[in-house]
PDB file of C-alpha atoms and ligand atoms in Angstrom:
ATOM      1  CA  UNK A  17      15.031 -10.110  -5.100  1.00  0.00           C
ATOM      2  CA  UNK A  18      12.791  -7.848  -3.195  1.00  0.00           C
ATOM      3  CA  UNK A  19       9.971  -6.084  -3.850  1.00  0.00           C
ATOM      4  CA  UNK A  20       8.108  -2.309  -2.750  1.00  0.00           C
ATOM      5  CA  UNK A  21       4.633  -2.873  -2.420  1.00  0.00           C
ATOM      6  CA  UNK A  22       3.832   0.878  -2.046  1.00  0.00           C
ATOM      7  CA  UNK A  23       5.552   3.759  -4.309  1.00  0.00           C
ATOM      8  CA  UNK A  24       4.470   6.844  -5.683  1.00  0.00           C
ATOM      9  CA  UNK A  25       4.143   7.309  -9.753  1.00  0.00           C
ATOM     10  CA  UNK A  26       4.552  11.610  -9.044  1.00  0.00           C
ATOM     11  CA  UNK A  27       6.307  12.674 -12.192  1.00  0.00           C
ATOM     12  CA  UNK A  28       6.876  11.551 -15.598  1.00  0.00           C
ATOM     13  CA  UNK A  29       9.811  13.085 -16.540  1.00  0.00           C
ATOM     14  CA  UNK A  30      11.860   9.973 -18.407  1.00  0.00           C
ATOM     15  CA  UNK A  31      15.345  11.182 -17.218  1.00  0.00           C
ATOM     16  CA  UNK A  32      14.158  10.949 -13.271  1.00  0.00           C
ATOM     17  CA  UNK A  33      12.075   7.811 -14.150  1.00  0.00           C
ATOM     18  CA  UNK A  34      15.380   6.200 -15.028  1.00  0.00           C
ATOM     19  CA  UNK A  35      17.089   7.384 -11.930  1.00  0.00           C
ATOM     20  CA  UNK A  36      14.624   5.789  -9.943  1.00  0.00           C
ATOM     21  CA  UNK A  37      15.029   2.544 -11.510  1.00  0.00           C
ATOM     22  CA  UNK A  38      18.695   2.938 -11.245  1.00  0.00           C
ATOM     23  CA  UNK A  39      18.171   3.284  -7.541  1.00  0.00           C
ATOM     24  CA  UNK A  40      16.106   0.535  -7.140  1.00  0.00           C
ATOM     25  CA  UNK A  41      18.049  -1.758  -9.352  1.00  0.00           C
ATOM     26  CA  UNK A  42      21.148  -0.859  -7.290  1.00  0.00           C
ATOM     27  CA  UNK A  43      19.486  -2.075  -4.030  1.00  0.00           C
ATOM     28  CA  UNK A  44      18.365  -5.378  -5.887  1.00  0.00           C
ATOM     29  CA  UNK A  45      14.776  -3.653  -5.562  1.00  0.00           C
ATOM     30  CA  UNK A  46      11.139  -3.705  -7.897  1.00  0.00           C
ATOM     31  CA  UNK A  47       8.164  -1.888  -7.330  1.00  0.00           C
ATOM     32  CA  UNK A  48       4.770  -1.583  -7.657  1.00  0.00           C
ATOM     33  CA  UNK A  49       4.226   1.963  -8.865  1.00  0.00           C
ATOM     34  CA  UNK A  50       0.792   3.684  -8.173  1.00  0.00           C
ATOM     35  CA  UNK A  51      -0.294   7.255  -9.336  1.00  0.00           C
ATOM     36  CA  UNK A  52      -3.536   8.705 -10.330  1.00  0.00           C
ATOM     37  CA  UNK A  53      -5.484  12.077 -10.248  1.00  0.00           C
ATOM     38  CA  UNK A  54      -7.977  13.368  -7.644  1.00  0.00           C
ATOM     39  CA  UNK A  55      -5.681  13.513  -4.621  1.00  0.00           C
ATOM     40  CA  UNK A  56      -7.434  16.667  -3.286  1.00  0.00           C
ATOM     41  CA  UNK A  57      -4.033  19.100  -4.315  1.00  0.00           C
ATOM     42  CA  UNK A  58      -2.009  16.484  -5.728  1.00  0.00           C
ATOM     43  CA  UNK A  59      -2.755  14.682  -8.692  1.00  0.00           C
ATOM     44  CA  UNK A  60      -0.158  12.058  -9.742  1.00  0.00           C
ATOM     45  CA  UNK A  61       0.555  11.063 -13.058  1.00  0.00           C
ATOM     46  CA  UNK A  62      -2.494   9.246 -14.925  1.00  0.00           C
ATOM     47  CA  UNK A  63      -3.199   5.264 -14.130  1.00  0.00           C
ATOM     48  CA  UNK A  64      -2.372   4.824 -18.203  1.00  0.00           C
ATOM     49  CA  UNK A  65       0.493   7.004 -18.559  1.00  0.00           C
ATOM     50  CA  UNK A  66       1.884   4.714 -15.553  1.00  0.00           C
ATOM     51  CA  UNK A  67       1.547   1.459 -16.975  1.00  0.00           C
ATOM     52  CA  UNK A  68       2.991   3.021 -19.796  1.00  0.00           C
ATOM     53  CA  UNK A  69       5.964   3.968 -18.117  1.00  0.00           C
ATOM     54  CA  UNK A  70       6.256   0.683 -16.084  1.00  0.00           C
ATOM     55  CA  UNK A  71       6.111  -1.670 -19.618  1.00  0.00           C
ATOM     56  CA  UNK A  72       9.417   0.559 -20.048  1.00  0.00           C
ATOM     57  CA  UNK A  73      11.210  -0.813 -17.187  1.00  0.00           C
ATOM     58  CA  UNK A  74       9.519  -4.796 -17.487  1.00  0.00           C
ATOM     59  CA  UNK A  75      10.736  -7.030 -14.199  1.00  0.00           C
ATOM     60  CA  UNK A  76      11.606  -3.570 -12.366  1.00  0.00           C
ATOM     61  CA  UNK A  77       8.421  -1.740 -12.523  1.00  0.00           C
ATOM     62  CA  UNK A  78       4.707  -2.887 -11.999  1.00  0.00           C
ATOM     63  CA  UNK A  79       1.869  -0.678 -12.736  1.00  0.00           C
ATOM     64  CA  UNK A  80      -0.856  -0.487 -10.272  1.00  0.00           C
ATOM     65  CA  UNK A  81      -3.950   1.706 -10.683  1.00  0.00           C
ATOM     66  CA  UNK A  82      -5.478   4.103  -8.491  1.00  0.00           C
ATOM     67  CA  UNK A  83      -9.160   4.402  -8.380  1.00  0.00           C
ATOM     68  CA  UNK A  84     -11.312   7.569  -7.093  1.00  0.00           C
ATOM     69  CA  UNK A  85     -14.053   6.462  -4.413  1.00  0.00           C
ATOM     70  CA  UNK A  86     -16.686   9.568  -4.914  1.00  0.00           C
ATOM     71  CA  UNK A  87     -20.158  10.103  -3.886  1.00  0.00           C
ATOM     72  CA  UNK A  88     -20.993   8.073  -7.294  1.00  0.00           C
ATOM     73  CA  UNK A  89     -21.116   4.766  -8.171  1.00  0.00           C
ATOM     74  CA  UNK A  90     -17.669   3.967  -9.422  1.00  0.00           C
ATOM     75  CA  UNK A  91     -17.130   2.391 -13.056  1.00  0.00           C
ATOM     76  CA  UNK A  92     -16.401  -1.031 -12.351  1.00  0.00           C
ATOM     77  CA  UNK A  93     -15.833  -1.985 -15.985  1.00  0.00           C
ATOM     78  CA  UNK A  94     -12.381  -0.093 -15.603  1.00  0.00           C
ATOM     79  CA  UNK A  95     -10.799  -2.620 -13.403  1.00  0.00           C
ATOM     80  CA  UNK A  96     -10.947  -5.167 -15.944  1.00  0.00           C
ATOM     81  CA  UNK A  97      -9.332  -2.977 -18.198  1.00  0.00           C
ATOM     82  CA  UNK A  98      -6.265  -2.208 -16.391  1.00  0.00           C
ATOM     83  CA  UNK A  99      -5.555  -5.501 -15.225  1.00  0.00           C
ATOM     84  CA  UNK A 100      -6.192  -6.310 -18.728  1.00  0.00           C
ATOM     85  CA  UNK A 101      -3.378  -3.410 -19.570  1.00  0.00           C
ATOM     86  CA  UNK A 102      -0.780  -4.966 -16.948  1.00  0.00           C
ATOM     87  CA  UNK A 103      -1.833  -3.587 -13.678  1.00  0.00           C
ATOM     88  CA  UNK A 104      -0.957  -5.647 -10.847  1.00  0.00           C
ATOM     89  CA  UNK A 105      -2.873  -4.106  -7.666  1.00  0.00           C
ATOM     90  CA  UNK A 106      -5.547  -1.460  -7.042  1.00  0.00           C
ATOM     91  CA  UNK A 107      -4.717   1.819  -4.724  1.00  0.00           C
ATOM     92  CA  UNK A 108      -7.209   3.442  -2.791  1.00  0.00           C
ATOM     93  CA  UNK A 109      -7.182   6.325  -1.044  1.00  0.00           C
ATOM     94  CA  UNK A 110      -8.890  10.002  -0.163  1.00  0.00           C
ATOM     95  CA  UNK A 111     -12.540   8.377  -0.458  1.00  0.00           C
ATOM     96  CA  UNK A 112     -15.280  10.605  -0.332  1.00  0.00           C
ATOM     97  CA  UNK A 113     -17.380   8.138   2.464  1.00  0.00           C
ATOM     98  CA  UNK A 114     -15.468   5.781   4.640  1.00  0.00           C
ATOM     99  CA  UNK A 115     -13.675   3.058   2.843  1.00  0.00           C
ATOM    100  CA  UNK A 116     -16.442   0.233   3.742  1.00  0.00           C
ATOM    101  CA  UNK A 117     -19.538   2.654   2.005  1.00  0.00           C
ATOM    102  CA  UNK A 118     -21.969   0.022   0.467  1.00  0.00           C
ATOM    103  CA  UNK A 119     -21.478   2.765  -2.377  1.00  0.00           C
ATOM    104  CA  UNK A 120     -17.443   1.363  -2.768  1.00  0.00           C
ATOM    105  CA  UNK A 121     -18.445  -2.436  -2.237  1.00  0.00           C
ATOM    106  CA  UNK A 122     -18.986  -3.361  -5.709  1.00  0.00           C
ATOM    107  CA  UNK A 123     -15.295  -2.538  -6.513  1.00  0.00           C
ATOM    108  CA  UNK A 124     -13.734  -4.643  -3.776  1.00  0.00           C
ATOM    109  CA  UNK A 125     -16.173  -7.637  -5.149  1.00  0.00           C
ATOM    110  CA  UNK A 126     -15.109  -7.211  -8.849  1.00  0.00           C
ATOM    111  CA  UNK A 127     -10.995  -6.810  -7.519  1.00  0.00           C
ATOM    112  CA  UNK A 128     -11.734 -10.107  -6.161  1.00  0.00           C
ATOM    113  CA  UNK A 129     -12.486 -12.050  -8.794  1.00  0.00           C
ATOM    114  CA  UNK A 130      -9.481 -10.419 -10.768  1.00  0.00           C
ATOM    115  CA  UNK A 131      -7.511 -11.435  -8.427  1.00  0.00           C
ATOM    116  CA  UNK A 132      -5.304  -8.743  -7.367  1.00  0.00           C
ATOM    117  CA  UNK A 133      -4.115  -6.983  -4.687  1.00  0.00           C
ATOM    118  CA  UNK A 134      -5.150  -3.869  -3.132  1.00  0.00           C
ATOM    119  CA  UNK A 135      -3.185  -1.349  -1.229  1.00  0.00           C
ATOM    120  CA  UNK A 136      -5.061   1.413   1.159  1.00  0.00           C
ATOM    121  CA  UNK A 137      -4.325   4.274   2.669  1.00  0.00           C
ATOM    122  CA  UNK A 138      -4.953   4.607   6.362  1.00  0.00           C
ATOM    123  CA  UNK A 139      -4.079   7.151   9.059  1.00  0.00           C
ATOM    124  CA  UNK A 140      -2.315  10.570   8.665  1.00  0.00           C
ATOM    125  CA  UNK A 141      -2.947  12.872   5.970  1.00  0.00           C
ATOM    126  CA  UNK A 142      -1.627  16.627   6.182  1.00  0.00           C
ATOM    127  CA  UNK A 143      -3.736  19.502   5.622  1.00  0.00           C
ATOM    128  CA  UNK A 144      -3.850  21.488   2.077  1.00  0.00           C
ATOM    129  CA  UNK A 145      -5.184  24.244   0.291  1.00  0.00           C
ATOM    130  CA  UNK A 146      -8.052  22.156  -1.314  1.00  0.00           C
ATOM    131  CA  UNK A 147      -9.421  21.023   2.210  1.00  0.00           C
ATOM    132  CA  UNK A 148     -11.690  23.809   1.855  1.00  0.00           C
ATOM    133  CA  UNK A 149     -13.038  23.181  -1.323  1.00  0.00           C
ATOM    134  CA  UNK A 150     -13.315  19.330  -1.039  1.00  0.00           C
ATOM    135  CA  UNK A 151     -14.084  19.069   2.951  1.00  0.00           C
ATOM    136  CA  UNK A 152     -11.661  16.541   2.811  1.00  0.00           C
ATOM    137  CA  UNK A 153      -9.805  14.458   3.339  1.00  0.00           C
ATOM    138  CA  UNK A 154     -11.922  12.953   6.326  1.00  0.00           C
ATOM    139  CA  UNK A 155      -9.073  11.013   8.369  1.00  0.00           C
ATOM    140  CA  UNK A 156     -11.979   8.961  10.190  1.00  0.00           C
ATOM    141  CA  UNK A 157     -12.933   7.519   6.203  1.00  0.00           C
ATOM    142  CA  UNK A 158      -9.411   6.030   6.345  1.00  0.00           C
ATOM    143  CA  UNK A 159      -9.260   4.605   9.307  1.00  0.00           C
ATOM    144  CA  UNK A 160      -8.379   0.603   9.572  1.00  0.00           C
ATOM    145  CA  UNK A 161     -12.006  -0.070  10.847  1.00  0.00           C
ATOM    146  CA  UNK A 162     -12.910   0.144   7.716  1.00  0.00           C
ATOM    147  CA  UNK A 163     -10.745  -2.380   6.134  1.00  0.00           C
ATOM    148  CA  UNK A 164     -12.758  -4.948   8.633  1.00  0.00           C
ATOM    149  CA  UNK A 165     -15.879  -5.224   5.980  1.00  0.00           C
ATOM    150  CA  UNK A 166     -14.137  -5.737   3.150  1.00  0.00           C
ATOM    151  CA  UNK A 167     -11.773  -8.114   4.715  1.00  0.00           C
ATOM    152  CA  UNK A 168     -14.806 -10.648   5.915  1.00  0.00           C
ATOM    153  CA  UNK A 169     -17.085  -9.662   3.128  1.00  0.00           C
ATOM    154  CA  UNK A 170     -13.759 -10.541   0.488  1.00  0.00           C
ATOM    155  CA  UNK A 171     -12.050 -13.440   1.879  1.00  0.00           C
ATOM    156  CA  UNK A 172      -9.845 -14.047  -1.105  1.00  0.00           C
ATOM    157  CA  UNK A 173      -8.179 -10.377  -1.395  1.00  0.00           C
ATOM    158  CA  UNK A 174      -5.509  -9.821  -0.375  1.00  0.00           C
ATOM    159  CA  UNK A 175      -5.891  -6.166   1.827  1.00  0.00           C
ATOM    160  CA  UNK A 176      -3.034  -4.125   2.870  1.00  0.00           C
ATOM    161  CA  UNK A 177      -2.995  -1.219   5.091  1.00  0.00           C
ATOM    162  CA  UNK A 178      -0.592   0.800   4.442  1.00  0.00           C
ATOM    163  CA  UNK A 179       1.123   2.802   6.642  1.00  0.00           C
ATOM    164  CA  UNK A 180      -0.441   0.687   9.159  1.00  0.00           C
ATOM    165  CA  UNK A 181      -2.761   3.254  10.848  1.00  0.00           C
ATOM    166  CA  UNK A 182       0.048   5.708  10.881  1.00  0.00           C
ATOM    167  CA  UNK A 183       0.650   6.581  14.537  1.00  0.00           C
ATOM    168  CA  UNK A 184      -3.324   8.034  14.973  1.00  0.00           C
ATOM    169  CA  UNK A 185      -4.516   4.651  14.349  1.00  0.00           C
ATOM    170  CA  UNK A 186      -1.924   2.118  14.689  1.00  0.00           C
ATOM    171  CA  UNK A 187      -3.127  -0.060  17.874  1.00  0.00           C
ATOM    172  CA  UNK A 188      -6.393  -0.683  16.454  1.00  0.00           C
ATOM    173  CA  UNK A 189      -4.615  -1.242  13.133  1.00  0.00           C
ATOM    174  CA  UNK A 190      -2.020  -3.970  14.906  1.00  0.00           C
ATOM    175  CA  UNK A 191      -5.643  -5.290  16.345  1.00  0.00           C
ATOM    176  CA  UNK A 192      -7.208  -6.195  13.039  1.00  0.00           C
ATOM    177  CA  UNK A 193      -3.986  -7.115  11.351  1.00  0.00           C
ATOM    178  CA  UNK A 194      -3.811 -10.571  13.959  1.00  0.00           C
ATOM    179  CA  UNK A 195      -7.983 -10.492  13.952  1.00  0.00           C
ATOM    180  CA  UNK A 196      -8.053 -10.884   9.487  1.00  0.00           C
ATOM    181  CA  UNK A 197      -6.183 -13.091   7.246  1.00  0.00           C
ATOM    182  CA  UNK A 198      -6.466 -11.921   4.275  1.00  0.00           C
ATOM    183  CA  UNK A 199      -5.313  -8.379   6.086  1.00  0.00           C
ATOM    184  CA  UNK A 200      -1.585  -7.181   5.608  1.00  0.00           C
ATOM    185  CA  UNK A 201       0.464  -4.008   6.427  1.00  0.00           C
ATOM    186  CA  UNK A 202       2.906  -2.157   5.308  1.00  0.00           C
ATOM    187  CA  UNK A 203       5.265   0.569   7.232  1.00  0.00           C
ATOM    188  CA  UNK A 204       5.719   2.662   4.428  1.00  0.00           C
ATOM    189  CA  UNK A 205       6.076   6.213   5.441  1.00  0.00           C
ATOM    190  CA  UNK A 206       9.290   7.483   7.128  1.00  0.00           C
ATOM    191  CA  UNK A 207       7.251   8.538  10.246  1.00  0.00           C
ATOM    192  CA  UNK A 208       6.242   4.547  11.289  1.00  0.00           C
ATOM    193  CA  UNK A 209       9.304   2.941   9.935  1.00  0.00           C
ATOM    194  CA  UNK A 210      12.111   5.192  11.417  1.00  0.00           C
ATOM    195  CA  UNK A 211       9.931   5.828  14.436  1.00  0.00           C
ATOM    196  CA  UNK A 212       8.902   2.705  15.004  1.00  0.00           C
ATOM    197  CA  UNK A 213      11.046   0.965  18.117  1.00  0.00           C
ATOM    198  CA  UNK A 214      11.918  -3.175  17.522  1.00  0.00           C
ATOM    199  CA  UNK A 215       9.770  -3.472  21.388  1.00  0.00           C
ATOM    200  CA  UNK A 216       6.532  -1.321  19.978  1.00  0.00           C
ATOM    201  CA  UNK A 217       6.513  -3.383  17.014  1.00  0.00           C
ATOM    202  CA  UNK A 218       6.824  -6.723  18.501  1.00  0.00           C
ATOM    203  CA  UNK A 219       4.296  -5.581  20.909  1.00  0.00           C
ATOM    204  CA  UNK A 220       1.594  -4.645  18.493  1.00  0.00           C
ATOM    205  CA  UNK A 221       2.351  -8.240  16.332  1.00  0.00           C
ATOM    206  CA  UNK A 222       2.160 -10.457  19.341  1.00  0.00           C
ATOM    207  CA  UNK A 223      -0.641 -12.397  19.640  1.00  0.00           C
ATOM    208  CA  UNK A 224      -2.634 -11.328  23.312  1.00  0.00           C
ATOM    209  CA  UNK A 225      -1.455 -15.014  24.157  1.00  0.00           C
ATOM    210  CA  UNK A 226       2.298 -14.695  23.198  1.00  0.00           C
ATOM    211  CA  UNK A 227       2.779 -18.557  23.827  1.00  0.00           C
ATOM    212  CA  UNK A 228       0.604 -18.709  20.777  1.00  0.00           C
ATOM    213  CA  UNK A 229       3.177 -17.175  18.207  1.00  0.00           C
ATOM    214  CA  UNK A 230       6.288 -18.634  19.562  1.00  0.00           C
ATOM    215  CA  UNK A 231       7.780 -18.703  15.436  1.00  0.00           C
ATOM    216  CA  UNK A 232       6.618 -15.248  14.791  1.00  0.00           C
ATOM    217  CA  UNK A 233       4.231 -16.148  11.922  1.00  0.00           C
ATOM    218  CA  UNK A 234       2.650 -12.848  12.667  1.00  0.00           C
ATOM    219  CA  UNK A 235       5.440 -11.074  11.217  1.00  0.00           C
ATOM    220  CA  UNK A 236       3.768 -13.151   7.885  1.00  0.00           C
ATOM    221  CA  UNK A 237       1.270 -10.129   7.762  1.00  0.00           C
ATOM    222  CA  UNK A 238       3.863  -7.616   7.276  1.00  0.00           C
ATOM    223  CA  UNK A 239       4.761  -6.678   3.845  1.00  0.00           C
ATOM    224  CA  UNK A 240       7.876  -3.830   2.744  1.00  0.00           C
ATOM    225  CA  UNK A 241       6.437  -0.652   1.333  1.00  0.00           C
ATOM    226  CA  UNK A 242       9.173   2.321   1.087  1.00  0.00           C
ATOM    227  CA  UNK A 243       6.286   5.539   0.339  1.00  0.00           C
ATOM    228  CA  UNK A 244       8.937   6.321  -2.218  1.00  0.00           C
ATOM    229  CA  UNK A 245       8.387   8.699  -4.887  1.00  0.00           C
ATOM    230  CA  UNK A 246       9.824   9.005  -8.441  1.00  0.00           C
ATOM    231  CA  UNK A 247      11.230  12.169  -7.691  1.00  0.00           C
ATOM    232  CA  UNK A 248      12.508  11.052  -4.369  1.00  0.00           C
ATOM    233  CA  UNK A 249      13.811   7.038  -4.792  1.00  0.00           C
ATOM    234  CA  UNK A 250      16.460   7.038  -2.086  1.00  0.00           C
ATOM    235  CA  UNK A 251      13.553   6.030   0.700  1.00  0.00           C
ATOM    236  CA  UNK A 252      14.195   2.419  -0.399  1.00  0.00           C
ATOM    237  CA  UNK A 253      17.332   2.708   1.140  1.00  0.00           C
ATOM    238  CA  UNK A 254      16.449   3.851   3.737  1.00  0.00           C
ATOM    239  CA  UNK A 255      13.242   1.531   3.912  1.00  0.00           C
ATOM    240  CA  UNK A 256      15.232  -1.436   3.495  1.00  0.00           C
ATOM    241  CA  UNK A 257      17.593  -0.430   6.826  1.00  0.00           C
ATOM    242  CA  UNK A 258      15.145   0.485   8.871  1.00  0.00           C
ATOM    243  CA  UNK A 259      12.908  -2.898   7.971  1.00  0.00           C
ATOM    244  CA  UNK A 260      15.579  -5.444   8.256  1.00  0.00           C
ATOM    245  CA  UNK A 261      17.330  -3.230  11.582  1.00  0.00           C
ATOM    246  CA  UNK A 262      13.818  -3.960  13.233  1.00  0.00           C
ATOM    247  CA  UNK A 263      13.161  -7.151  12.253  1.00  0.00           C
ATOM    248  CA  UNK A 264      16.812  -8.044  12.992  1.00  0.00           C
ATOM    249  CA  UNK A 265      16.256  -6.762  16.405  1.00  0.00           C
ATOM    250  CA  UNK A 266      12.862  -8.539  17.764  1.00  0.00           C
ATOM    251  CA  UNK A 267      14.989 -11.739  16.094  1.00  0.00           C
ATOM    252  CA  UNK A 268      12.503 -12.331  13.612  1.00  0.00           C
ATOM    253  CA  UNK A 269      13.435 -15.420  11.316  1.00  0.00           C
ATOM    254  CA  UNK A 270      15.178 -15.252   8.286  1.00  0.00           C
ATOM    255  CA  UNK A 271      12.460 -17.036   6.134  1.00  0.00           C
ATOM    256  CA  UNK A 272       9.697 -14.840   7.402  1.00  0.00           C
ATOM    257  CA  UNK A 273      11.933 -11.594   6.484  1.00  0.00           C
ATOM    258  CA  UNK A 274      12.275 -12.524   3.612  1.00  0.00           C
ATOM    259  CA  UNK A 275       8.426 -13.036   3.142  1.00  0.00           C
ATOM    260  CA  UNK A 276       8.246  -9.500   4.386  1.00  0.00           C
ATOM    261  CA  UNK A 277      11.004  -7.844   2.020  1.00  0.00           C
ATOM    262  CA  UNK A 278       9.069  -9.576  -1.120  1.00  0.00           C
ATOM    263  CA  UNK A 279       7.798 -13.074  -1.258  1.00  0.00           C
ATOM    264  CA  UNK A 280       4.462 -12.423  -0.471  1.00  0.00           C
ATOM    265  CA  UNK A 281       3.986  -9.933  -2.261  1.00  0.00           C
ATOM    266  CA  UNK A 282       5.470 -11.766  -5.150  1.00  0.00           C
ATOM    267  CA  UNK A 283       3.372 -14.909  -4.318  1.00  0.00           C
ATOM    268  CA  UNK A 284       0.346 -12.609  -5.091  1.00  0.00           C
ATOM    269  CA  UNK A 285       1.639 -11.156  -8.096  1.00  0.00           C
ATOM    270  CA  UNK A 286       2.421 -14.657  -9.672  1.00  0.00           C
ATOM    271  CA  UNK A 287       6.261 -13.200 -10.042  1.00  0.00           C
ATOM    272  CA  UNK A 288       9.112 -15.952  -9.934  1.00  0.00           C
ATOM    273  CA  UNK A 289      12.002 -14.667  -7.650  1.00  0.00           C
ATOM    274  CA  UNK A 290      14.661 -16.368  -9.031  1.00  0.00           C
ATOM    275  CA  UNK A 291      14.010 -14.614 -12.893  1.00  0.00           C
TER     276      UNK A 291
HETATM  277 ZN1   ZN B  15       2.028   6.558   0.178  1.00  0.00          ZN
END
């Protein structure tokens, strides 16, 4: 069983919901489903309409909530809440100051304790209408440097970057990924997965000492994220090929791949594979 750390909740319209699950079933595939408003132009469908949804598809579908970082102290009583609902993992992304703000701290302090895992965005973000009304997105607020506070300052959560870096950032990203262990990526977005050569990849996990890695436990901070959208489920697929091709390639070990394609994601989520 394997398991999508990073899909989009976009519509609610039951019929494609169910294709989507269909799809993902078929591939032997769950996932952990994140919406939420306040994208700049796209809002997604609402944190409780998604665990809604997800308690639909139980064992296929996990709900994780997306939380707006604004120039406001953010309610941190609602975390509690939707883990107390059935959500699984946090999402963050388009924050009004840089991900590390001492504004955004609080959250990352109170995720801890719950216990969950949070998923970020970092790197690319295309331009839209509602840049000029927002000023933002700020690409330099989602860049990985600003996973390395809340990675030292939270030990215990589990951090990943998704996209890692996208192609602007993903050196540095690589760089931080081997510096913090409780830092993870994925390389979800069809622009670093199906770009991505096997020798960059290898290149930006191995350790500056490659004697030092001679198993490949780096590939342990890796995790599978499609970017997969309800209305668009067939990037698992593709996800999937383009994951295990690469990993296939730089001979990466079976045991760690399949860490990668879901273990450790379900280690975090306290799911039992073999269900
Ligand atoms: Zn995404």
């Amino acid at each position: 069983m394997l398991i999508d750390f990073h899909a989009h909740f976009n519509s609610d319209d039951p019929a494609l919901i169910r294709k989507f699950v269909e799809v993902y079933e078929s591939h032997g595939f769950r996932a952990c489903m994140s919406g939420g408003l306040h994208y700049g132009e796209c809002d997604m469908v609402p944190n409780e309409k998604v665990v809604e949804y997800c308690r639909q598809y139980p064992g296929v579908l996990y709900p994780m909530a997306k939380i707006e970082l604004w120039n406001t102290p953010p309610d941190l009583s609602q975390l509690r809440r939707y883990v107390d609902m059935g959500v699984v993992g946090f999402k963050f992304i388009y924050p009004y100051y840089e991900y590390d703000h001492d504004l955004y701290m609080p959250v990352y302090e109170e995720v801890e304790k719950l216990g969950v895992p949070v998923l970020f965005h970092t790197g690319d973000y295309r331009p839209c209408t509602e840049d000029t009304i927002n000023r933002r997105p700020v690409l330099k607020n989602m860049h990985p440097i600003n996973l390395d506070r809340i990675c030292r300052a939270f030990p215990k959560l589990h951090v990943v970057m998704a996209h890692m870096g996208t192609r602007f950032f993903q050196d540095e990203a690589s760089q931080f990924l081997k510096m913090l262990p409780n830092l993870y990526a994925d390389l979800g977005g069809c622009g670093q997965y199906m770009r991505l050569q096997p020798d960059e990849l290898a290149a930006m996990i191995a350790p500056d000492l490659p004697d030092t890695d001679a198993g490949m436990e780096g590939f342990r901070k890796l995790v599978l994220g499609s970017d997969s959208y309800i209305t668009w489920p067939q990037l698992i697929g593709k996800a999937q090929h383009y994951y295990e091709e690469l990993l296939n390639r730089i001979g990466v070990p079976k045991p760690i791949v399949d860490d990668i394609m879901g273990k450790t994601v379900a280690s975090w989520l306290g799911i039992d594979l073999e269900d």
